[in-house]
mmCIF file of C-alpha atoms in Angstrom:
data_model
loop_
_atom_site.group_PDB
_atom_site.id
_atom_site.type_symbol
_atom_site.label_atom_id
_atom_site.label_comp_id
_atom_site.label_asym_id
_atom_site.label_seq_id
_atom_site.Cartn_x
_atom_site.Cartn_y
_atom_site.Cartn_z
ATOM 1 C CA GLN A 1 98.895 -42.541 -101.364
ATOM 2 C CA LYS A 2 97.527 -39.987 -99.214
ATOM 3 C CA GLU A 3 100.397 -37.482 -97.515
ATOM 4 C CA VAL A 4 98.474 -38.134 -94.418
ATOM 5 C CA GLU A 5 96.030 -41.246 -93.781
ATOM 6 C CA GLN A 6 93.949 -41.933 -90.750
ATOM 7 C CA ASP A 7 91.164 -44.961 -90.536
ATOM 8 C CA PRO A 8 87.740 -43.436 -90.602
ATOM 9 C CA GLY A 9 86.445 -45.849 -88.269
ATOM 10 C CA PRO A 10 83.620 -44.956 -87.025
ATOM 11 C CA LEU A 11 84.811 -46.173 -83.806
ATOM 12 C CA SER A 12 82.316 -46.670 -80.565
ATOM 13 C CA VAL A 13 83.368 -47.068 -76.673
ATOM 14 C CA PRO A 14 81.189 -47.027 -73.862
ATOM 15 C CA GLU A 15 81.476 -43.679 -71.337
ATOM 16 C CA GLY A 16 84.827 -44.124 -69.334
ATOM 17 C CA ALA A 17 87.175 -46.125 -71.717
ATOM 18 C CA ILE A 18 90.684 -44.848 -72.822
ATOM 19 C CA VAL A 19 90.347 -44.264 -76.515
ATOM 20 C CA SER A 20 93.193 -44.345 -79.355
ATOM 21 C CA LEU A 21 93.693 -42.455 -82.363
ATOM 22 C CA ASN A 22 96.270 -42.213 -84.824
ATOM 23 C CA CYS A 23 97.978 -41.047 -87.968
ATOM 24 C CA THR A 24 100.434 -42.122 -90.368
ATOM 25 C CA TYR A 25 102.022 -39.703 -92.622
ATOM 26 C CA SER A 26 104.529 -40.272 -95.513
ATOM 27 C CA ASN A 27 106.312 -36.258 -95.634
ATOM 28 C CA SER A 28 109.057 -36.226 -93.599
ATOM 29 C CA ALA A 29 109.473 -32.286 -93.474
ATOM 30 C CA PHE A 30 106.591 -32.495 -91.131
ATOM 31 C CA GLN A 31 106.969 -30.804 -88.201
ATOM 32 C CA TYR A 32 103.978 -29.249 -86.162
ATOM 33 C CA PHE A 33 101.434 -31.908 -85.646
ATOM 34 C CA MET A 34 97.894 -30.796 -84.589
ATOM 35 C CA TRP A 35 94.046 -33.082 -83.684
ATOM 36 C CA TYR A 36 90.986 -30.720 -84.174
ATOM 37 C CA ARG A 37 87.680 -31.865 -83.194
ATOM 38 C CA GLN A 38 84.418 -31.640 -85.238
ATOM 39 C CA TYR A 39 81.161 -31.126 -83.963
ATOM 40 C CA SER A 40 78.084 -31.915 -86.333
ATOM 41 C CA ARG A 41 77.878 -28.929 -88.720
ATOM 42 C CA LYS A 42 80.604 -27.062 -86.715
ATOM 43 C CA GLY A 43 84.128 -25.770 -87.828
ATOM 44 C CA PRO A 44 87.077 -28.047 -87.267
ATOM 45 C CA GLU A 45 88.390 -26.430 -83.401
ATOM 46 C CA LEU A 46 91.800 -27.259 -82.242
ATOM 47 C CA LEU A 47 92.592 -29.518 -79.546
ATOM 48 C CA MET A 48 96.227 -29.983 -79.031
ATOM 49 C CA TYR A 49 99.208 -29.349 -81.206
ATOM 50 C CA THR A 50 102.872 -30.688 -80.597
ATOM 51 C CA TYR A 51 105.662 -29.557 -82.186
ATOM 52 C CA SER A 52 108.629 -31.971 -83.950
ATOM 53 C CA SER A 53 108.436 -35.640 -81.728
ATOM 54 C CA GLY A 54 107.353 -35.770 -78.140
ATOM 55 C CA ASN A 55 104.236 -36.431 -75.761
ATOM 56 C CA LYS A 56 102.271 -33.766 -74.307
ATOM 57 C CA GLU A 57 99.302 -33.908 -72.402
ATOM 58 C CA ASP A 58 96.516 -31.266 -71.403
ATOM 59 C CA GLY A 59 93.565 -32.607 -68.801
ATOM 60 C CA ARG A 60 91.940 -35.603 -70.446
ATOM 61 C CA PHE A 61 94.034 -35.985 -73.830
ATOM 62 C CA THR A 62 97.504 -36.943 -74.558
ATOM 63 C CA ALA A 63 99.701 -36.606 -78.289
ATOM 64 C CA GLN A 64 101.922 -38.142 -78.918
ATOM 65 C CA VAL A 65 104.392 -38.122 -82.042
ATOM 66 C CA ASP A 66 107.254 -40.183 -83.286
ATOM 67 C CA LYS A 67 108.994 -39.054 -86.490
ATOM 68 C CA SER A 68 111.180 -42.031 -86.858
ATOM 69 C CA SER A 69 107.813 -43.941 -87.472
ATOM 70 C CA LYS A 70 105.846 -41.749 -89.021
ATOM 71 C CA TYR A 71 102.957 -42.237 -86.713
ATOM 72 C CA ILE A 72 100.979 -39.949 -84.119
ATOM 73 C CA SER A 73 98.382 -40.359 -81.860
ATOM 74 C CA LEU A 74 95.554 -38.851 -79.953
ATOM 75 C CA PHE A 75 95.019 -40.723 -76.321
ATOM 76 C CA ILE A 76 91.374 -39.962 -74.559
ATOM 77 C CA ARG A 77 91.161 -41.163 -70.834
ATOM 78 C CA ASP A 78 87.842 -41.309 -69.051
ATOM 79 C CA SER A 79 86.554 -40.545 -72.597
ATOM 80 C CA GLN A 80 82.488 -38.821 -72.660
ATOM 81 C CA PRO A 81 79.757 -38.840 -74.177
ATOM 82 C CA SER A 82 80.375 -34.776 -75.084
ATOM 83 C CA ASP A 83 83.758 -36.332 -77.048
ATOM 84 C CA SER A 84 81.381 -37.298 -79.201
ATOM 85 C CA ALA A 85 83.244 -35.863 -82.469
ATOM 86 C CA THR A 86 85.361 -35.811 -85.806
ATOM 87 C CA TYR A 87 88.797 -36.095 -85.451
ATOM 88 C CA LEU A 88 90.741 -35.114 -87.223
ATOM 89 C CA CYS A 89 94.233 -35.074 -87.475
ATOM 90 C CA ALA A 90 96.678 -32.118 -89.266
ATOM 91 C CA MET A 91 99.924 -31.177 -90.276
ATOM 92 C CA SER A 92 102.208 -28.593 -91.504
ATOM 93 C CA GLY A 93 106.136 -27.752 -92.505
ATOM 94 C CA GLY A 94 108.688 -27.318 -94.441
ATOM 95 C CA GLN A 95 108.115 -25.732 -97.218
ATOM 96 C CA GLY A 96 104.501 -24.391 -96.843
ATOM 97 C CA ALA A 97 104.728 -24.458 -93.105
ATOM 98 C CA GLN A 98 101.388 -23.164 -92.651
ATOM 99 C CA LYS A 99 100.025 -25.583 -95.196
ATOM 100 C CA LEU A 100 97.862 -27.919 -93.062
ATOM 101 C CA VAL A 101 97.492 -31.373 -95.091
ATOM 102 C CA PHE A 102 94.667 -33.811 -93.046
ATOM 103 C CA GLY A 103 93.820 -37.155 -92.076
ATOM 104 C CA GLN A 104 90.258 -38.128 -93.873
ATOM 105 C CA GLY A 105 88.651 -37.514 -89.465
ATOM 106 C CA THR A 106 87.298 -40.148 -87.035
ATOM 107 C CA ARG A 107 84.162 -40.143 -86.510
ATOM 108 C CA LEU A 108 83.925 -41.426 -82.551
ATOM 109 C CA THR A 109 80.686 -42.452 -80.313
ATOM 110 C CA ILE A 110 80.909 -42.594 -76.388
ATOM 111 C CA ASN A 111 78.290 -44.649 -75.493
ATOM 112 C CA PRO A 112 76.758 -43.585 -72.284
ATOM 113 C CA GLU B 1 86.438 -12.127 -79.577
ATOM 114 C CA ALA B 2 84.764 -12.727 -82.681
ATOM 115 C CA GLY B 3 85.500 -15.705 -84.715
ATOM 116 C CA VAL B 4 85.865 -16.540 -88.475
ATOM 117 C CA ALA B 5 82.399 -15.365 -89.737
ATOM 118 C CA GLN B 6 81.276 -17.302 -93.241
ATOM 119 C CA SER B 7 77.888 -16.517 -95.140
ATOM 120 C CA PRO B 8 75.619 -18.433 -95.927
ATOM 121 C CA ARG B 9 75.580 -20.921 -94.435
ATOM 122 C CA TYR B 10 73.933 -23.320 -96.828
ATOM 123 C CA LYS B 11 73.263 -23.331 -100.210
ATOM 124 C CA ILE B 12 71.434 -25.508 -103.150
ATOM 125 C CA ILE B 13 71.993 -24.475 -106.837
ATOM 126 C CA GLU B 14 71.557 -26.826 -109.914
ATOM 127 C CA LYS B 15 74.793 -27.662 -111.604
ATOM 128 C CA ARG B 16 76.239 -24.768 -114.278
ATOM 129 C CA GLN B 17 75.095 -21.871 -111.926
ATOM 130 C CA SER B 18 77.244 -19.938 -110.394
ATOM 131 C CA VAL B 19 77.692 -19.289 -106.768
ATOM 132 C CA ALA B 20 79.691 -17.667 -104.113
ATOM 133 C CA PHE B 21 80.506 -17.349 -100.246
ATOM 134 C CA TRP B 22 81.597 -15.102 -97.690
ATOM 135 C CA CYS B 23 84.151 -14.608 -95.161
ATOM 136 C CA ASN B 24 85.292 -12.488 -92.294
ATOM 137 C CA PRO B 25 88.189 -13.697 -90.985
ATOM 138 C CA ILE B 26 88.905 -12.761 -87.065
ATOM 139 C CA SER B 27 90.240 -9.123 -86.830
ATOM 140 C CA GLY B 28 93.727 -8.486 -87.230
ATOM 141 C CA HIS B 29 94.534 -11.924 -88.729
ATOM 142 C CA ALA B 30 96.323 -11.733 -91.970
ATOM 143 C CA THR B 31 96.133 -15.143 -93.127
ATOM 144 C CA LEU B 32 93.455 -16.626 -94.369
ATOM 145 C CA TYR B 33 92.343 -20.244 -96.027
ATOM 146 C CA TRP B 34 89.315 -21.373 -97.792
ATOM 147 C CA TYR B 35 89.327 -25.838 -97.071
ATOM 148 C CA GLN B 36 87.005 -27.868 -98.924
ATOM 149 C CA GLN B 37 85.830 -30.421 -96.942
ATOM 150 C CA ILE B 38 83.775 -33.660 -98.771
ATOM 151 C CA LEU B 39 81.852 -35.525 -97.042
ATOM 152 C CA GLY B 40 83.541 -38.388 -94.892
ATOM 153 C CA GLN B 41 86.864 -35.901 -95.852
ATOM 154 C CA GLY B 42 89.016 -34.197 -94.537
ATOM 155 C CA PRO B 43 89.450 -30.313 -95.165
ATOM 156 C CA LYS B 44 91.567 -29.768 -98.824
ATOM 157 C CA LEU B 45 93.405 -26.340 -98.390
ATOM 158 C CA LEU B 46 91.944 -24.240 -102.170
ATOM 159 C CA ILE B 47 93.655 -20.957 -101.134
ATOM 160 C CA GLN B 48 95.758 -19.313 -99.112
ATOM 161 C CA PHE B 49 96.240 -15.499 -98.701
ATOM 162 C CA GLN B 50 98.399 -13.053 -96.508
ATOM 163 C CA ASN B 51 96.773 -9.910 -95.929
ATOM 164 C CA ASN B 52 95.903 -9.356 -99.818
ATOM 165 C CA GLY B 53 98.273 -11.465 -101.575
ATOM 166 C CA VAL B 54 98.205 -15.645 -102.532
ATOM 167 C CA VAL B 55 100.719 -17.424 -101.073
ATOM 168 C CA ASP B 56 98.877 -20.870 -102.134
ATOM 169 C CA ASP B 57 96.413 -21.544 -104.828
ATOM 170 C CA SER B 58 98.149 -25.334 -106.355
ATOM 171 C CA GLN B 59 95.175 -26.903 -105.390
ATOM 172 C CA LEU B 60 92.305 -24.342 -106.703
ATOM 173 C CA PRO B 61 90.493 -25.123 -109.654
ATOM 174 C CA LYS B 62 90.715 -22.414 -111.583
ATOM 175 C CA ASP B 63 88.991 -22.700 -114.366
ATOM 176 C CA ARG B 64 85.356 -22.472 -112.140
ATOM 177 C CA PHE B 65 86.891 -21.007 -108.730
ATOM 178 C CA SER B 66 88.031 -17.731 -108.317
ATOM 179 C CA ALA B 67 88.670 -16.632 -104.876
ATOM 180 C CA GLU B 68 89.550 -12.688 -103.917
ATOM 181 C CA ARG B 69 90.415 -10.051 -100.648
ATOM 182 C CA LEU B 70 90.317 -7.189 -101.288
ATOM 183 C CA LYS B 71 91.557 -4.763 -98.524
ATOM 184 C CA GLY B 72 93.244 -7.715 -97.042
ATOM 185 C CA VAL B 73 89.925 -8.314 -94.409
ATOM 186 C CA ASP B 74 87.266 -9.816 -95.532
ATOM 187 C CA SER B 75 87.113 -12.540 -98.390
ATOM 188 C CA THR B 76 84.820 -13.967 -101.432
ATOM 189 C CA LEU B 77 85.189 -17.910 -102.720
ATOM 190 C CA LYS B 78 82.769 -18.281 -106.198
ATOM 191 C CA ILE B 79 82.578 -21.455 -108.150
ATOM 192 C CA GLN B 80 81.274 -20.886 -111.801
ATOM 193 C CA PRO B 81 79.537 -22.701 -113.024
ATOM 194 C CA ALA B 82 78.652 -25.284 -110.120
ATOM 195 C CA LYS B 83 79.292 -29.156 -110.721
ATOM 196 C CA LEU B 84 77.904 -32.129 -109.038
ATOM 197 C CA GLU B 85 81.301 -32.302 -107.557
ATOM 198 C CA ASP B 86 81.376 -29.536 -105.908
ATOM 199 C CA SER B 87 79.060 -30.471 -103.054
ATOM 200 C CA ALA B 88 81.017 -29.565 -99.979
ATOM 201 C CA VAL B 89 81.685 -27.740 -97.150
ATOM 202 C CA TYR B 90 83.124 -24.968 -97.884
ATOM 203 C CA LEU B 91 85.139 -23.881 -94.855
ATOM 204 C CA CYS B 92 87.282 -20.472 -94.035
ATOM 205 C CA ALA B 93 90.180 -20.415 -91.590
ATOM 206 C CA SER B 94 92.199 -17.623 -90.331
ATOM 207 C CA SER B 95 95.510 -17.207 -88.171
ATOM 208 C CA LEU B 96 98.089 -13.997 -87.481
ATOM 209 C CA GLY B 97 100.086 -15.951 -90.155
ATOM 210 C CA VAL B 98 103.763 -14.090 -89.488
ATOM 211 C CA GLY B 99 106.193 -15.454 -90.227
ATOM 212 C CA ALA B 100 107.465 -19.228 -91.330
ATOM 213 C CA SER B 101 106.502 -21.025 -87.830
ATOM 214 C CA TYR B 102 103.219 -22.425 -86.267
ATOM 215 C CA ASN B 103 100.271 -20.476 -86.488
ATOM 216 C CA GLU B 104 97.426 -22.101 -84.744
ATOM 217 C CA GLN B 105 94.169 -21.584 -87.725
ATOM 218 C CA PHE B 106 90.252 -21.159 -86.445
ATOM 219 C CA PHE B 107 87.798 -21.739 -88.717
ATOM 220 C CA GLY B 108 84.640 -20.638 -89.521
ATOM 221 C CA PRO B 109 81.493 -22.400 -89.630
ATOM 222 C CA GLY B 110 81.426 -22.998 -93.166
ATOM 223 C CA THR B 111 78.982 -22.748 -95.850
ATOM 224 C CA ARG B 112 77.163 -26.697 -97.105
ATOM 225 C CA LEU B 113 76.980 -26.330 -100.336
ATOM 226 C CA THR B 114 74.336 -28.669 -102.751
ATOM 227 C CA VAL B 115 74.698 -28.809 -106.367
ATOM 228 C CA LEU B 116 71.511 -30.784 -107.778
#
């Protein structure tokens, strides 16, 4: 079993839709939860990070962490074609606190 | 602020050949990471440096991969000899890296390696 599971998609939605992306994990030591966005032929860039459980909002993006269920989510409101990318969840914490463990990534396409 | 620089951007080699990748982190970042990202997968950490010392190389295939970070600044990752399964994007990242709390990692554009 992988430490972090993420549905690879692909996911295709119309412009303006609400997008929900999620990951599950098995390591209860994880404390930091991140979402990265990766455009084709580019390196990942940090979108949001959350410490422990709770919600965090930044513009059209909302990250949720439920440590009791070992489940994290990213919501994108009013999705735009420019949001088309691969979204990677990543986690760290416990021993080796700075080591990131990534999910497989979900490929998202927003259709105009 | 300049980002993480990597070169070359693309490399094609035949199996059993050797190859080297170079990374220059963001100025002042003490921690440097090399990740391997196989097509359709998330990045996997190969090695982590704190200044010029190795913090974690548990997932580095040491029989063929080596990495160094001389003077605690830029770094090279080498593969010798390469195998077909080494075809991937090699990402370098850096962070301020002080202490055990969260430090944002900034990624370079990666080097896309194809082994024929």
